[in-house]
Amino acid sequence: MEEVLTNPKAGFYMNRDVFGAQGDFITSPEVSQMFGEMIGVWTVCLWEQMGRPERVNLVELGPGRGTLMADLLRGTSKFKNFTESLHIHLVECSPALQKLQHQNLKCTDESSSEKKAVSSLAGTPVHWHATLQEVPSGVPTLIIAHEFYDALPVHQFQKSTRGWCEKMVDVGEDSKFRFVLSPQPTPAALYLMKRCTWATPEEREKMEHVEISPKSMDLTQEMAKRIGSDGGGALIIDYGMNAIISDSLQAIRKHKFVNILDDPGSADLSAYVDFPSIKHSAEEASENVSVHGPMTQSQFLGSLGINFRVDALLQNCNDEQAESLRAGYWQLVGDGEAPFWEGPNEQTPIGMGTRYLAMSIVNKNQGIPAPFQ
Ligand code: SAH
């Protein structure tokens, strides 16, 4: 999965822009500016709760086109003390997307390095990194991970007469890829054992297939340790479940589901995010953090005041803009039903409001973050 998505030559994300109506899939920041603005509200609230530190690292994992960060900076630009405290760190593996982020954040380079620039949206320094480890520590840190975890590799296990076997990819006699079961225990089985200890008794009884993401567990531990020692918090929003996952890996090309093994690198691979595993990994890594949620994206955006924001934007726009604002709003908070949708039936927006979940990890000394109270 990692090779298919991030191989420097053929990886799905590496050499192109895959987002939006013309691309392979669309994400919440691309649906409406209100998404990044609401995340901005969340970060300012947490910064206030942290005691308004003078310097903060604002990290985004997998920023895509940079749209969320651009909307966050525009939305918070009036809070000068906040924006002046920020050092932005974008963790992005794709050189093509790094370039787009540079453009969309309206960056000018500092002469010495391409990996460091200043965004004219709020006058904030911006740095690029390939991994979270590269982001300097020792400073309070706010981390945003929107649709990042679902791109991290998963391992699938199946119960058989030989015990738990990992599903592996093999090349068949016809030279085509196929799935096979591992003949022996694999290294990821250690993570499977850990995940099973976090399962509920009901889940344990039914387990036949289990999907785990060791990379997600390790990343969460790193985030929790950082937040535990430096202060700050993380916000994770993704599609997933508040339960153990059995089998969710899927491939999407041009907005359609396709066979996972077909033409690797030409379709997005993603899996549901296992939120209990994030919670337990964080709690295990640092006793200085508390984990909140998950709650649905709809509850999260609603509690942060997206209704007031859409009303304010509707006061100052033409009919076409109003239609697109309403469609965007329902796509972000709706559950697919959109009962108050006034447009034509066939254009009813697909709701992301209940399929997407939000979770936060924060330093315990800062109290419970909005809107998880
Ligand atoms: N957050 C954005 C993009 C989501 S797609 C949005 O919501 O629109 C996933 C993003 O993570 C892309 O920017 C992709 O290039 C990046 N990414 C995927 N795997 C990565 C990895 N292992 N390391 C760093 N970035 C990665």
Tab-separated table of C-alpha atoms and ligand atoms in Angstrom:
chain	number	residue	atom	x	y	z
A	1	MET	CA	0.000	0.000	0.000
A	2	GLU	CA	2.842	2.331	0.895
A	3	GLU	CA	4.664	1.577	-2.385
A	4	VAL	CA	1.512	2.057	-4.445
A	5	LEU	CA	0.843	5.478	-2.882
A	6	THR	CA	4.292	6.937	-2.243
A	7	ASN	CA	6.846	5.266	-4.549
A	8	PRO	CA	8.897	8.234	-5.879
A	9	LYS	CA	8.386	7.219	-9.548
A	10	ALA	CA	5.005	5.499	-9.741
A	11	GLY	CA	3.249	6.373	-6.450
A	12	PHE	CA	-0.339	7.577	-6.809
A	13	TYR	CA	0.262	10.847	-4.932
A	14	MET	CA	3.763	11.587	-6.119
A	15	ASN	CA	3.541	13.299	-9.476
A	16	ARG	CA	0.095	14.837	-9.877
A	17	ASP	CA	-2.914	16.590	-8.414
A	18	VAL	CA	-5.470	13.886	-7.648
A	19	PHE	CA	-8.152	15.992	-5.954
A	20	GLY	CA	-11.389	17.655	-7.029
A	21	ALA	CA	-14.085	16.993	-9.599
A	22	GLN	CA	-11.511	16.332	-12.361
A	23	GLY	CA	-9.302	14.182	-10.115
A	24	ASP	CA	-9.875	10.854	-8.377
A	25	PHE	CA	-11.686	11.993	-5.247
A	26	ILE	CA	-12.883	15.094	-3.438
A	27	THR	CA	-12.142	15.981	0.179
A	28	SER	CA	-13.902	18.311	2.672
A	29	PRO	CA	-11.467	21.262	2.310
A	30	GLU	CA	-12.085	21.109	-1.462
A	31	VAL	CA	-15.860	21.057	-0.913
A	32	SER	CA	-16.044	24.383	0.929
A	33	GLN	CA	-13.842	27.078	2.470
A	34	MET	CA	-15.936	26.681	5.629
A	35	PHE	CA	-14.148	23.433	6.500
A	36	GLY	CA	-10.681	25.030	6.852
A	37	GLU	CA	-12.255	28.020	8.599
A	38	MET	CA	-13.871	25.805	11.241
A	39	ILE	CA	-10.573	23.979	11.840
A	40	GLY	CA	-9.123	27.490	12.279
A	41	VAL	CA	-11.688	28.164	15.012
A	42	TRP	CA	-10.638	24.902	16.690
A	43	THR	CA	-6.926	25.796	16.609
A	44	VAL	CA	-7.455	29.336	17.942
A	45	CYS	CA	-9.618	27.957	20.810
A	46	LEU	CA	-6.923	25.438	21.721
A	47	TRP	CA	-4.198	28.094	21.504
A	48	GLU	CA	-6.242	30.255	23.921
A	49	GLN	CA	-6.635	27.275	26.234
A	50	MET	CA	-2.869	26.712	26.095
A	51	GLY	CA	-2.372	30.226	27.524
A	52	ARG	CA	-1.638	31.976	24.202
A	53	PRO	CA	1.982	30.793	23.755
A	54	GLU	CA	4.207	33.167	21.780
A	55	ARG	CA	5.484	30.437	19.522
A	56	VAL	CA	3.623	27.394	18.211
A	57	ASN	CA	4.395	24.794	15.571
A	58	LEU	CA	1.277	24.250	13.468
A	59	VAL	CA	1.822	20.939	11.697
A	60	GLU	CA	-0.382	19.540	8.941
A	61	LEU	CA	0.086	15.920	7.931
A	62	GLY	CA	-0.676	15.305	4.231
A	63	PRO	CA	-1.963	18.769	3.255
A	64	GLY	CA	-3.006	17.788	-0.307
A	65	ARG	CA	-3.434	21.021	-2.263
A	66	GLY	CA	-2.916	23.150	0.865
A	67	THR	CA	-6.529	24.331	0.748
A	68	LEU	CA	-7.342	23.614	4.408
A	69	MET	CA	-4.267	25.531	5.620
A	70	ALA	CA	-4.970	28.459	3.258
A	71	ASP	CA	-8.579	28.745	4.509
A	72	LEU	CA	-7.403	28.394	8.119
A	73	LEU	CA	-4.870	31.238	7.680
A	74	ARG	CA	-7.334	33.525	5.886
A	75	GLY	CA	-10.009	32.781	8.486
A	76	THR	CA	-7.766	33.466	11.487
A	77	SER	CA	-5.834	36.420	10.024
A	78	LYS	CA	-7.678	38.880	12.289
A	79	PHE	CA	-6.287	37.136	15.388
A	80	LYS	CA	-2.861	38.721	15.015
A	81	ASN	CA	-1.367	37.328	18.244
A	82	PHE	CA	-2.319	33.857	17.062
A	83	THR	CA	-0.989	34.099	13.488
A	84	GLU	CA	2.210	35.797	14.673
A	85	SER	CA	2.911	32.842	16.974
A	86	LEU	CA	2.713	30.307	14.128
A	87	HIS	CA	5.446	28.360	12.405
A	88	ILE	CA	3.787	26.133	9.838
A	89	HIS	CA	5.254	22.702	9.133
A	90	LEU	CA	3.783	20.726	6.245
A	91	VAL	CA	4.537	17.002	6.218
A	92	GLU	CA	4.179	15.948	2.596
A	93	CYS	CA	5.832	13.143	0.634
A	94	SER	CA	4.818	14.327	-2.842
A	95	PRO	CA	7.010	16.911	-4.613
A	96	ALA	CA	4.116	17.771	-6.965
A	97	LEU	CA	1.796	18.499	-4.034
A	98	GLN	CA	4.501	20.442	-2.166
A	99	LYS	CA	4.624	22.771	-5.182
A	100	LEU	CA	0.838	23.207	-5.183
A	101	GLN	CA	0.863	23.931	-1.443
A	102	HIS	CA	3.570	26.561	-2.010
A	103	GLN	CA	1.364	28.227	-4.660
A	104	ASN	CA	-1.905	28.038	-2.725
A	105	LEU	CA	-0.363	29.446	0.448
A	106	LYS	CA	1.005	32.306	-1.701
A	107	CYS	CA	4.541	31.633	-0.513
A	108	THR	CA	7.698	33.510	-1.344
A	109	ASP	CA	10.955	31.597	-0.909
A	110	GLU	CA	13.603	32.563	1.545
A	111	SER	CA	16.651	32.685	-0.718
A	112	SER	CA	18.638	29.910	0.980
A	113	SER	CA	16.195	27.018	0.813
A	114	GLU	CA	13.240	25.708	-1.188
A	115	LYS	CA	12.007	23.912	1.914
A	116	LYS	CA	11.400	27.162	3.777
A	117	ALA	CA	9.185	30.068	2.700
A	118	VAL	CA	6.859	32.759	4.012
A	119	SER	CA	3.116	32.650	3.334
A	120	SER	CA	1.760	36.064	2.445
A	121	LEU	CA	-1.715	34.983	3.654
A	122	ALA	CA	-0.701	35.736	7.250
A	123	GLY	CA	3.027	36.458	7.076
A	124	THR	CA	3.830	33.077	8.623
A	125	PRO	CA	6.974	30.997	7.957
A	126	VAL	CA	6.277	27.675	6.220
A	127	HIS	CA	8.574	24.624	6.189
A	128	TRP	CA	8.241	21.304	4.357
A	129	HIS	CA	9.218	17.868	5.666
A	130	ALA	CA	8.874	14.266	4.532
A	131	THR	CA	8.014	12.929	8.008
A	132	LEU	CA	6.787	14.179	11.398
A	133	GLN	CA	10.132	13.178	12.960
A	134	GLU	CA	11.806	15.932	10.910
A	135	VAL	CA	9.633	18.662	12.482
A	136	PRO	CA	11.651	20.327	15.269
A	137	SER	CA	10.363	19.588	18.776
A	138	GLY	CA	10.617	21.550	22.028
A	139	VAL	CA	7.848	24.009	21.039
A	140	PRO	CA	4.072	23.653	21.748
A	141	THR	CA	2.597	21.855	18.757
A	142	LEU	CA	-0.795	21.746	17.061
A	143	ILE	CA	-1.180	18.873	14.596
A	144	ILE	CA	-3.903	18.517	11.970
A	145	ALA	CA	-4.404	15.228	10.170
A	146	HIS	CA	-7.280	15.372	7.717
A	147	GLU	CA	-7.633	12.314	5.472
A	148	PHE	CA	-4.041	11.362	6.276
A	149	TYR	CA	-4.481	8.237	8.386
A	150	ASP	CA	-6.613	6.521	5.726
A	151	ALA	CA	-3.612	6.597	3.369
A	152	LEU	CA	-1.300	4.810	5.837
A	153	PRO	CA	-0.678	1.126	5.041
A	154	VAL	CA	-2.850	-1.549	6.625
A	155	HIS	CA	-2.181	-5.246	7.227
A	156	GLN	CA	-5.047	-7.717	6.936
A	157	PHE	CA	-5.253	-10.928	8.956
A	158	GLN	CA	-7.520	-13.918	8.611
A	159	LYS	CA	-8.193	-16.695	11.120
A	160	SER	CA	-7.409	-20.143	9.674
A	161	THR	CA	-6.751	-23.672	10.950
A	162	ARG	CA	-3.113	-22.544	11.323
A	163	GLY	CA	-4.128	-19.602	13.533
A	164	TRP	CA	-3.959	-15.970	12.389
A	165	CYS	CA	-2.420	-15.620	8.887
A	166	GLU	CA	-1.576	-12.359	7.160
A	167	LYS	CA	-3.026	-11.707	3.700
A	168	MET	CA	-0.086	-11.071	1.352
A	169	VAL	CA	0.240	-10.068	-2.319
A	170	ASP	CA	1.842	-12.660	-4.595
A	171	VAL	CA	2.426	-13.006	-8.351
A	172	GLY	CA	0.439	-15.911	-9.863
A	173	GLU	CA	1.458	-18.200	-12.758
A	174	ASP	CA	-0.393	-15.889	-15.134
A	175	SER	CA	1.995	-13.087	-13.980
A	176	LYS	CA	-0.924	-11.287	-12.345
A	177	PHE	CA	-1.067	-10.137	-8.730
A	178	ARG	CA	-3.144	-12.256	-6.340
A	179	PHE	CA	-3.798	-12.510	-2.606
A	180	VAL	CA	-2.375	-15.451	-0.608
A	181	LEU	CA	-2.187	-16.272	3.118
A	182	SER	CA	1.199	-16.201	4.856
A	183	PRO	CA	2.549	-19.667	5.684
A	184	GLN	CA	4.268	-18.387	8.853
A	185	PRO	CA	3.683	-15.648	11.407
A	186	THR	CA	4.682	-12.197	10.063
A	187	PRO	CA	6.201	-9.235	11.987
A	188	ALA	CA	2.895	-7.307	11.920
A	189	ALA	CA	1.369	-10.095	14.053
A	190	LEU	CA	2.886	-8.339	17.088
A	191	TYR	CA	0.673	-5.327	16.364
A	192	LEU	CA	-2.311	-7.634	15.801
A	193	MET	CA	-1.850	-9.065	19.302
A	194	LYS	CA	-1.716	-5.569	20.759
A	195	ARG	CA	-4.836	-4.500	18.837
A	196	CYS	CA	-6.712	-7.588	20.043
A	197	THR	CA	-6.025	-6.714	23.685
A	198	TRP	CA	-7.890	-3.425	23.056
A	199	ALA	CA	-10.911	-5.164	21.503
A	200	THR	CA	-14.181	-5.434	23.413
A	201	PRO	CA	-15.321	-8.956	24.492
A	202	GLU	CA	-18.098	-8.830	21.826
A	203	GLU	CA	-15.580	-7.893	19.139
A	204	ARG	CA	-13.216	-10.687	20.231
A	205	GLU	CA	-15.948	-13.302	19.930
A	206	LYS	CA	-16.726	-12.408	16.320
A	207	MET	CA	-13.186	-11.835	15.018
A	208	GLU	CA	-12.450	-13.737	11.783
A	209	HIS	CA	-10.821	-10.979	9.734
A	210	VAL	CA	-8.914	-8.054	11.248
A	211	GLU	CA	-7.310	-5.059	9.574
A	212	ILE	CA	-4.671	-3.131	11.500
A	213	SER	CA	-2.342	-0.241	10.697
A	214	PRO	CA	0.990	-0.484	12.561
A	215	LYS	CA	2.142	2.778	10.902
A	216	SER	CA	-0.906	4.591	12.308
A	217	MET	CA	-0.216	3.163	15.765
A	218	ASP	CA	3.453	4.262	15.643
A	219	LEU	CA	2.587	7.721	14.271
A	220	THR	CA	0.001	8.246	17.020
A	221	GLN	CA	2.555	7.301	19.663
A	222	GLU	CA	4.987	9.840	18.247
A	223	MET	CA	2.303	12.557	18.222
A	224	ALA	CA	1.203	11.761	21.773
A	225	LYS	CA	4.779	11.829	23.110
A	226	ARG	CA	5.379	15.205	21.466
A	227	ILE	CA	2.118	16.692	22.774
A	228	GLY	CA	2.740	15.170	26.206
A	229	SER	CA	6.158	16.780	26.520
A	230	ASP	CA	5.852	20.013	24.475
A	231	GLY	CA	2.154	20.878	25.021
A	232	GLY	CA	-0.502	21.359	22.350
A	233	GLY	CA	-2.873	18.952	20.658
A	234	ALA	CA	-3.819	17.018	17.560
A	235	LEU	CA	-7.013	16.849	15.546
A	236	ILE	CA	-7.666	13.773	13.453
A	237	ILE	CA	-10.566	13.747	10.995
A	238	ASP	CA	-11.101	10.832	8.688
A	239	TYR	CA	-13.630	8.275	7.553
A	240	GLY	CA	-13.545	5.323	9.838
A	241	MET	CA	-15.194	3.516	12.718
A	242	ASN	CA	-15.241	3.587	16.486
A	243	ALA	CA	-14.656	-0.192	16.394
A	244	ILE	CA	-12.189	-2.815	15.225
A	245	ILE	CA	-12.077	-2.974	11.408
A	246	SER	CA	-12.377	-6.277	9.589
A	247	ASP	CA	-11.787	-5.539	5.902
A	248	SER	CA	-12.081	-2.038	4.437
A	249	LEU	CA	-9.181	-1.571	2.017
A	250	GLN	CA	-10.483	-0.062	-1.226
A	251	ALA	CA	-9.233	1.450	-4.471
A	252	ILE	CA	-10.822	4.517	-6.098
A	253	ARG	CA	-10.016	5.794	-9.583
A	254	LYS	CA	-11.850	8.791	-11.067
A	255	HIS	CA	-14.564	8.649	-8.339
A	256	LYS	CA	-15.257	4.897	-8.935
A	257	PHE	CA	-14.341	1.776	-6.927
A	258	VAL	CA	-11.913	-0.484	-8.827
A	259	ASN	CA	-10.051	-3.745	-8.124
A	260	ILE	CA	-7.264	-3.169	-5.548
A	261	LEU	CA	-4.693	-5.150	-7.548
A	262	ASP	CA	-5.477	-3.531	-10.901
A	263	ASP	CA	-2.731	-1.248	-12.289
A	264	PRO	CA	-1.146	-0.240	-8.938
A	265	GLY	CA	-0.301	3.466	-8.649
A	266	SER	CA	-3.162	4.549	-10.921
A	267	ALA	CA	-5.856	4.477	-8.214
A	268	ASP	CA	-6.060	5.771	-4.647
A	269	LEU	CA	-5.865	3.096	-1.965
A	270	SER	CA	-7.444	3.867	1.363
A	271	ALA	CA	-8.816	2.101	4.416
A	272	TYR	CA	-11.195	2.982	7.248
A	273	VAL	CA	-9.467	4.538	10.220
A	274	ASP	CA	-9.568	2.478	13.413
A	275	PHE	CA	-10.295	5.208	16.005
A	276	PRO	CA	-10.073	3.021	19.152
A	277	SER	CA	-6.565	2.011	18.090
A	278	ILE	CA	-5.564	5.704	17.863
A	279	LYS	CA	-7.017	6.345	21.318
A	280	HIS	CA	-5.230	3.408	22.956
A	281	SER	CA	-1.914	4.080	21.162
A	282	ALA	CA	-1.928	7.702	22.384
A	283	GLU	CA	-2.844	6.780	25.948
A	284	GLU	CA	-0.164	4.088	26.016
A	285	ALA	CA	2.545	6.470	24.712
A	286	SER	CA	2.135	9.316	27.195
A	287	GLU	CA	0.409	9.719	30.523
A	288	ASN	CA	0.334	13.480	29.901
A	289	VAL	CA	-2.290	13.318	27.147
A	290	SER	CA	-6.044	12.825	27.099
A	291	VAL	CA	-8.004	11.615	24.081
A	292	HIS	CA	-11.472	12.912	23.180
A	293	GLY	CA	-14.067	11.627	20.738
A	294	PRO	CA	-14.604	10.366	18.201
A	295	MET	CA	-17.653	12.430	17.323
A	296	THR	CA	-19.157	12.808	13.867
A	297	GLN	CA	-17.916	15.552	11.534
A	298	SER	CA	-21.454	16.917	11.623
A	299	GLN	CA	-21.402	17.292	15.447
A	300	PHE	CA	-17.882	18.691	15.326
A	301	LEU	CA	-18.571	21.389	12.711
A	302	GLY	CA	-22.017	22.125	14.178
A	303	SER	CA	-20.622	22.750	17.661
A	304	LEU	CA	-17.930	25.035	16.265
A	305	GLY	CA	-20.603	27.208	14.654
A	306	ILE	CA	-20.677	26.300	10.950
A	307	ASN	CA	-24.377	27.320	10.859
A	308	PHE	CA	-23.476	30.888	11.806
A	309	ARG	CA	-20.669	30.927	9.250
A	310	VAL	CA	-22.876	29.765	6.378
A	311	ASP	CA	-25.528	32.364	7.313
A	312	ALA	CA	-22.902	35.136	7.393
A	313	LEU	CA	-21.511	34.095	3.990
A	314	LEU	CA	-25.024	33.886	2.491
A	315	GLN	CA	-25.622	37.558	3.373
A	316	ASN	CA	-22.974	38.676	0.897
A	317	CYS	CA	-23.230	36.549	-2.228
A	318	ASN	CA	-25.059	36.157	-5.528
A	319	ASP	CA	-27.511	33.310	-6.347
A	320	GLU	CA	-24.881	31.068	-7.903
A	321	GLN	CA	-22.539	31.452	-4.938
A	322	ALA	CA	-25.451	30.850	-2.537
A	323	GLU	CA	-26.288	27.568	-4.277
A	324	SER	CA	-22.712	26.378	-4.067
A	325	LEU	CA	-22.458	27.424	-0.380
A	326	ARG	CA	-25.618	25.490	0.492
A	327	ALA	CA	-24.461	22.429	-1.448
A	328	GLY	CA	-21.065	22.586	0.284
A	329	TYR	CA	-22.683	22.969	3.692
A	330	TRP	CA	-24.873	19.890	3.203
A	331	GLN	CA	-22.013	17.869	1.851
A	332	LEU	CA	-19.946	18.653	4.974
A	333	VAL	CA	-22.626	18.119	7.615
A	334	GLY	CA	-25.320	16.008	5.925
A	335	ASP	CA	-25.683	12.239	6.230
A	336	GLY	CA	-26.772	11.684	2.638
A	337	GLU	CA	-30.398	12.591	3.330
A	338	ALA	CA	-30.138	16.433	3.255
A	339	PRO	CA	-33.761	16.963	4.428
A	340	PHE	CA	-33.592	20.733	3.999
A	341	TRP	CA	-31.949	20.641	0.575
A	342	GLU	CA	-33.842	23.020	-1.723
A	343	GLY	CA	-32.107	22.232	-5.017
A	344	PRO	CA	-32.961	19.583	-7.645
A	345	ASN	CA	-33.147	15.984	-6.318
A	346	GLU	CA	-30.471	14.620	-8.630
A	347	GLN	CA	-28.039	17.203	-7.260
A	348	THR	CA	-28.575	16.309	-3.577
A	349	PRO	CA	-25.087	16.513	-2.065
A	350	ILE	CA	-23.521	13.290	-0.755
A	351	GLY	CA	-23.152	13.739	2.986
A	352	MET	CA	-19.784	13.431	4.702
A	353	GLY	CA	-21.290	14.459	8.053
A	354	THR	CA	-21.685	11.044	9.677
A	355	ARG	CA	-19.171	8.918	7.754
A	356	TYR	CA	-16.313	11.139	8.882
A	357	LEU	CA	-15.262	11.167	12.530
A	358	ALA	CA	-13.200	13.643	14.568
A	359	MET	CA	-10.904	12.807	17.475
A	360	SER	CA	-8.485	14.935	19.461
A	361	ILE	CA	-5.383	14.213	21.528
A	362	VAL	CA	-4.374	17.045	23.882
A	363	ASN	CA	-1.960	17.751	26.695
A	364	LYS	CA	-3.868	16.947	29.916
A	365	ASN	CA	-2.863	20.191	31.639
A	366	GLN	CA	-4.828	22.207	29.095
A	367	GLY	CA	-8.250	20.698	29.894
A	368	ILE	CA	-10.792	19.351	27.437
A	369	PRO	CA	-10.778	21.022	23.999
A	370	ALA	CA	-13.810	22.515	22.251
A	371	PRO	CA	-16.150	20.995	21.129
A	372	PHE	CA	-15.349	17.696	22.856
A	373	GLN	CA	-16.460	18.906	26.332
B	1	SAH	N1	-5.517	16.574	3.692
B	1	SAH	C1	-5.754	16.745	2.281
B	1	SAH	C2	-5.209	15.612	1.410
B	1	SAH	C3	-5.612	14.202	1.768
B	1	SAH	S1	-4.891	12.989	0.700
B	1	SAH	C4	-7.243	16.963	2.028
B	1	SAH	O1	-8.033	16.670	2.912
B	1	SAH	O2	-7.603	17.427	0.941
B	1	SAH	C5	-3.468	12.433	1.565
B	1	SAH	C6	-2.306	13.399	1.623
B	1	SAH	O3	-1.265	12.790	2.375
B	1	SAH	C7	-1.655	13.785	0.286
B	1	SAH	O4	-1.193	15.101	0.382
B	1	SAH	C8	-0.510	12.775	0.186
B	1	SAH	O5	0.486	13.172	-0.714
B	1	SAH	C9	-0.041	12.753	1.612
B	1	SAH	N2	0.610	11.494	2.033
B	1	SAH	C10	0.145	10.242	1.866
B	1	SAH	N3	0.975	9.332	2.450
B	1	SAH	C11	1.982	10.067	2.995
B	1	SAH	C12	3.163	9.723	3.745
B	1	SAH	N4	3.435	8.453	4.038
B	1	SAH	N5	3.989	10.714	4.135
B	1	SAH	C13	3.702	12.021	3.866
B	1	SAH	N6	2.596	12.412	3.162
B	1	SAH	C14	1.756	11.445	2.727
